[in-house]
Amino acid sequence: MAKSNIRIKKICEWCGQEFVAQKVTTKYCSHRCANLAYKQAIRAKRIQQEEQRIQIVKSEKPLIDIKDKEYLSIAQAATLLGLSLQAVYKMIYTGHLVAYKLSSRLSFVRQSDIEEMLKRNPYKKRQPKDTLPIIDFYTTNEIKEKFGVKDSWIFHIAKEHNIPRTFNRGKTYWSKKHIDDYFAKKAPDPEIKEWYSTQDMQEKFGMTLTAIYSFVSKNAIPKKKVGIMVYYSKKHVDIAKGLIAPEGPKYYTIAEAMERFNLTRDQLYHYVKYHNIPRIKVGKYTKILRAELDKFFEPPKIE
């Protein structure tokens, strides 16, 4: 093989002297410089490994000091669990971890209570929703009869929302869960008792169909569909038209209650559950009775 005639001027990365190389990848001017650089890299690697070992020992020392203690401070419990103080306090406030308070500045938890909490909440691998087997189905006719819709509407909505279906002996079967979830989201507020039909609004307000569609869309008027008929909330239409004054909301949404009382979602659910504060389910949303929640959080009074 012919020897390369390439000559490249380079600076040795070990001694800093200029030399002529035959390869662009050459870093050192001699075997001696290359050998010294290699030994330095080995020493640096060993030093790094030792520093990492020392850091591990330092990080494990607090655990060694507290692992045999039955009673731990909140900070020690956070160290044992590898969590922040805030996370441990959150577990205490939500009732997941038992804590004991001796004074305004002295609180502790028992290591046995931590172990009991962990036993109550083992990790369970969740199966992705899209891999769960579908075993309950509606036929097309069952959907039409139950929800008062047409064939074409079913196929249109199923395509738009990726509702699973299957075929058997000439019939189409639709996932019952997915169909029920879709209609639950579209379900009207159960507190709405009075409704205007499109014809009612045309007669009462002298509106064209185009004007009605624009009006209800602009004012976010709740609606429901019964067969081919569409109905609009009478109360919301009358408020938008200025016929009646708007009334204050009776319920907080979860987000509104969290913001109003500066709570986490877990804290809010804890108070609602353990103090039996009334709540309702509207479609997929949970709402909490405003008056009862306000009363629960109002400051104490001395009569």
Coordinates of C-alpha atoms in Angstrom, one line a residue:
M1 CA 0.0 0.0 0.0
A2 CA 1.4 3.4 -1.0
K3 CA 2.3 5.7 1.9
S4 CA 0.2 8.8 2.2
N5 CA 1.8 12.0 1.0
I6 CA -0.5 14.2 3.0
R7 CA 1.3 16.7 5.3
I8 CA -0.8 18.6 7.9
K9 CA 0.6 21.0 10.4
K10 CA -0.9 20.5 13.9
I11 CA -0.4 21.3 17.5
C12 CA 0.3 18.4 20.0
E13 CA -2.6 18.3 22.5
W14 CA -0.1 17.2 25.2
C15 CA 3.1 19.2 24.9
G16 CA 1.8 22.0 22.7
Q17 CA 4.6 21.7 20.1
E18 CA 3.9 22.1 16.4
F19 CA 4.4 18.9 14.3
V20 CA 3.6 17.5 10.8
A21 CA 0.9 14.8 10.8
Q22 CA -0.2 12.5 8.0
K23 CA -3.8 12.1 9.3
V24 CA -6.3 14.7 10.3
T25 CA -7.2 12.6 13.4
T26 CA -3.7 12.6 14.9
K27 CA -3.6 14.4 18.2
Y28 CA -0.1 13.9 19.5
C29 CA 3.4 14.5 18.1
S30 CA 4.9 11.3 19.4
H31 CA 4.2 8.0 21.1
R32 CA 5.5 9.4 24.4
C33 CA 2.9 12.3 24.3
A34 CA 0.1 9.9 23.4
N35 CA 1.1 7.5 26.3
L36 CA 1.2 10.4 28.8
A37 CA -2.2 11.7 27.7
Y38 CA -3.7 8.2 28.0
K39 CA -2.4 7.8 31.5
Q40 CA -3.8 11.2 32.5
A41 CA -7.2 10.2 31.1
I42 CA -7.1 7.0 33.2
R43 CA -6.2 8.9 36.4
A44 CA -9.0 11.4 35.7
K45 CA -11.6 8.6 35.2
R46 CA -10.5 7.0 38.5
I47 CA -10.8 10.3 40.4
Q48 CA -14.3 10.8 38.9
Q49 CA -15.4 7.3 40.0
E50 CA -14.0 8.0 43.5
E51 CA -15.9 11.3 43.8
Q52 CA -19.1 9.6 42.7
R53 CA -18.6 6.9 45.3
I54 CA -18.1 9.6 48.0
Q55 CA -21.3 11.4 46.9
I56 CA -23.2 8.1 47.1
V57 CA -21.9 7.5 50.6
K58 CA -22.8 11.0 51.7
S59 CA -26.3 10.7 50.3
E60 CA -26.9 7.4 52.0
K61 CA -25.6 8.5 55.4
P62 CA -28.8 10.2 56.4
L63 CA -30.8 7.1 55.6
I64 CA -28.4 4.9 57.6
D65 CA -28.8 7.3 60.6
I66 CA -32.7 7.1 60.5
K67 CA -33.5 3.7 59.2
D68 CA -33.6 2.1 62.7
K69 CA -35.6 5.0 64.2
E70 CA -39.3 4.4 64.9
Y71 CA -40.2 8.1 65.3
L72 CA -39.2 10.5 62.5
S73 CA -39.5 14.2 62.0
I74 CA -41.3 15.4 58.9
A75 CA -37.9 16.3 57.3
Q76 CA -36.5 12.8 58.1
A77 CA -39.7 11.2 56.7
A78 CA -39.1 13.2 53.5
T79 CA -35.5 12.0 53.4
L80 CA -36.5 8.3 53.9
L81 CA -39.1 8.5 51.1
G82 CA -36.9 10.6 48.8
L83 CA -39.6 13.3 48.6
S84 CA -39.8 17.0 49.3
L85 CA -41.3 18.3 52.5
Q86 CA -44.2 19.7 50.6
A87 CA -45.0 16.2 49.2
V88 CA -45.0 14.7 52.7
Y89 CA -47.2 17.4 54.1
K90 CA -49.6 16.9 51.2
M91 CA -49.8 13.1 52.1
I92 CA -50.6 14.1 55.7
Y93 CA -53.2 16.7 54.8
T94 CA -55.0 14.3 52.5
G95 CA -55.1 11.5 55.1
H96 CA -52.8 9.1 53.3
L97 CA -50.1 9.3 56.1
V98 CA -50.8 9.6 59.8
A99 CA -48.8 12.3 61.7
Y100 CA -48.7 13.3 65.3
K101 CA -48.4 16.9 66.6
L102 CA -46.9 17.6 70.0
S103 CA -46.7 21.4 69.7
S104 CA -46.9 24.1 67.1
R105 CA -43.3 23.3 66.0
L106 CA -43.0 19.6 66.8
S107 CA -44.6 17.0 64.6
F108 CA -43.5 13.5 63.8
V109 CA -44.6 10.3 62.0
R110 CA -43.9 6.7 62.8
Q111 CA -41.9 4.6 60.4
S112 CA -44.4 1.8 60.8
D113 CA -47.2 4.2 59.6
I114 CA -45.1 4.9 56.5
E115 CA -44.7 1.2 55.8
E116 CA -48.4 0.7 56.3
M117 CA -49.2 3.5 53.9
L118 CA -46.9 1.9 51.3
K119 CA -48.6 -1.5 51.7
R120 CA -52.0 0.1 51.2
N121 CA -50.9 1.6 47.9
P122 CA -48.9 -0.9 45.9
Y123 CA -48.0 0.1 42.3
K124 CA -50.4 -1.3 39.8
K125 CA -49.5 -1.2 36.2
R126 CA -52.3 0.4 34.2
Q127 CA -53.3 -1.2 31.0
P128 CA -53.6 1.4 28.3
K129 CA -57.3 2.2 27.6
D130 CA -57.0 1.4 23.9
T131 CA -55.8 -2.1 24.7
L132 CA -58.7 -3.0 27.0
P133 CA -61.0 -5.6 25.4
I134 CA -64.4 -4.3 24.3
I135 CA -67.1 -6.8 25.2
D136 CA -70.3 -4.7 25.4
F137 CA -71.9 -3.4 22.2
Y138 CA -74.9 -1.6 20.8
T139 CA -76.5 -2.5 17.5
T140 CA -77.3 0.4 15.2
N141 CA -81.0 0.0 15.9
E142 CA -80.4 0.1 19.6
I143 CA -78.6 3.4 19.3
K144 CA -81.3 4.9 17.2
E145 CA -84.0 3.8 19.6
K146 CA -82.2 4.9 22.8
F147 CA -80.8 8.2 21.7
G148 CA -83.3 9.2 18.9
V149 CA -80.7 9.6 16.1
K150 CA -80.5 8.6 12.5
D151 CA -78.2 6.0 10.8
S152 CA -76.3 8.7 8.9
W153 CA -75.7 10.6 12.1
I154 CA -74.3 7.5 13.9
F155 CA -71.8 6.8 11.1
H156 CA -70.8 10.4 10.9
I157 CA -70.2 10.8 14.7
A158 CA -68.4 7.4 14.9
K159 CA -66.0 8.4 12.2
E160 CA -65.4 11.9 13.8
H161 CA -64.8 10.5 17.3
N162 CA -63.1 7.1 16.4
I163 CA -65.8 5.0 18.1
P164 CA -64.8 1.4 17.7
R165 CA -67.1 -1.0 15.8
T166 CA -67.2 -4.5 14.6
F167 CA -69.3 -6.6 12.1
N168 CA -71.0 -9.9 12.7
R169 CA -73.5 -11.7 10.5
G170 CA -74.3 -8.6 8.5
K171 CA -74.8 -6.3 11.5
T172 CA -72.7 -3.4 12.8
Y173 CA -71.9 -3.4 16.5
W174 CA -70.7 -0.2 18.3
S175 CA -68.7 0.0 21.5
K176 CA -71.3 0.6 24.2
K177 CA -68.8 2.4 26.5
H178 CA -67.7 4.8 23.8
I179 CA -71.3 5.6 22.7
D180 CA -72.4 6.2 26.3
D181 CA -69.4 8.4 27.0
Y182 CA -70.1 10.5 24.0
F183 CA -73.8 11.1 25.0
A184 CA -72.8 11.7 28.6
K185 CA -70.7 14.6 27.5
K186 CA -73.6 15.9 25.4
A187 CA -76.1 15.4 28.2
P188 CA -77.9 18.6 29.3
D189 CA -77.7 20.0 32.9
P190 CA -80.3 18.0 34.9
E191 CA -81.3 21.3 36.7
I192 CA -82.7 22.7 33.4
K193 CA -86.4 21.9 33.4
E194 CA -87.9 24.3 30.8
W195 CA -87.0 24.5 27.2
Y196 CA -87.8 26.5 24.1
S197 CA -88.1 24.7 20.8
T198 CA -86.9 26.4 17.6
Q199 CA -90.5 27.1 16.7
D200 CA -91.2 28.6 20.1
M201 CA -88.3 31.1 19.7
Q202 CA -89.4 32.0 16.2
E203 CA -92.9 32.8 17.4
K204 CA -92.0 34.5 20.7
F205 CA -89.0 36.6 19.4
G206 CA -89.7 36.8 15.7
M207 CA -86.3 35.3 14.9
T208 CA -85.3 33.5 11.7
L209 CA -83.5 30.1 11.9
T210 CA -80.2 31.8 11.0
A211 CA -80.6 34.4 13.8
I212 CA -81.5 31.7 16.3
Y213 CA -78.4 29.6 15.5
S214 CA -76.2 32.7 15.7
F215 CA -77.8 33.8 19.0
V216 CA -77.5 30.5 20.8
S217 CA -73.9 30.0 19.6
K218 CA -72.8 33.5 20.7
N219 CA -74.4 33.2 24.1
A220 CA -73.5 29.6 24.7
I221 CA -77.1 28.5 25.3
P222 CA -77.4 24.9 26.6
K223 CA -79.3 22.7 24.3
K224 CA -80.6 19.1 24.0
K225 CA -81.7 17.0 21.1
V226 CA -84.8 14.7 21.1
G227 CA -85.0 12.8 17.9
I228 CA -84.7 15.4 15.2
M229 CA -86.0 18.3 17.4
V230 CA -83.5 20.7 19.1
Y231 CA -84.5 22.5 22.4
Y232 CA -82.8 25.4 24.1
S233 CA -82.7 26.3 27.8
K234 CA -85.6 28.7 28.5
K235 CA -83.9 30.3 31.4
H236 CA -80.6 31.0 29.6
V237 CA -82.5 32.4 26.5
D238 CA -84.6 34.7 28.7
I239 CA -81.4 35.9 30.6
A240 CA -79.6 36.6 27.3
K241 CA -82.7 38.4 26.0
G242 CA -82.8 40.5 29.2
L243 CA -86.2 39.2 30.2
I244 CA -85.0 38.0 33.6
A245 CA -82.0 38.8 35.8
P246 CA -79.2 36.3 35.9
E247 CA -78.9 34.4 39.2
G248 CA -75.7 33.5 41.0
P249 CA -74.4 30.0 40.4
K250 CA -75.4 27.3 42.9
Y251 CA -72.4 25.1 42.3
Y252 CA -68.6 25.5 42.1
T253 CA -66.7 23.6 39.5
I254 CA -63.7 21.8 40.9
A255 CA -61.3 24.4 39.3
E256 CA -63.4 27.3 40.8
A257 CA -63.4 25.8 44.3
M258 CA -59.6 25.1 44.2
E259 CA -58.9 28.7 43.2
R260 CA -61.5 30.2 45.6
F261 CA -60.1 28.4 48.7
N262 CA -56.5 27.9 47.6
L263 CA -56.7 24.1 47.8
T264 CA -55.1 21.2 45.8
R265 CA -57.5 18.8 44.1
D266 CA -56.7 16.1 46.7
Q267 CA -57.4 18.4 49.6
L268 CA -60.7 19.5 48.1
Y269 CA -61.9 16.0 47.5
H270 CA -60.9 15.1 51.0
Y271 CA -63.0 17.8 52.6
V272 CA -66.0 17.1 50.3
K273 CA -65.9 13.4 51.0
Y274 CA -65.3 13.4 54.8
H275 CA -67.7 16.3 55.5
N276 CA -70.5 15.1 53.2
I277 CA -70.6 18.3 51.2
P278 CA -73.3 17.8 48.5
R279 CA -72.1 17.5 44.9
I280 CA -73.6 16.5 41.6
K281 CA -72.3 14.9 38.4
V282 CA -73.0 16.9 35.2
G283 CA -71.8 14.8 32.2
K284 CA -68.1 14.1 33.0
Y285 CA -67.8 17.0 35.4
T286 CA -68.3 17.2 39.2
K287 CA -69.9 20.3 40.8
I288 CA -70.0 21.1 44.5
L289 CA -72.8 23.0 46.2
R290 CA -71.6 26.5 46.7
A291 CA -73.6 27.4 49.8
E292 CA -72.3 24.3 51.8
L293 CA -68.7 24.8 50.8
D294 CA -68.8 28.5 51.6
K295 CA -70.3 27.6 55.0
F296 CA -67.6 25.0 55.7
F297 CA -64.8 27.5 55.1
E298 CA -66.3 30.5 56.7
P299 CA -64.3 31.8 59.7
P300 CA -65.5 30.8 63.2
K301 CA -67.8 33.1 65.1
I302 CA -68.4 33.7 68.8
E303 CA -72.1 34.6 69.3

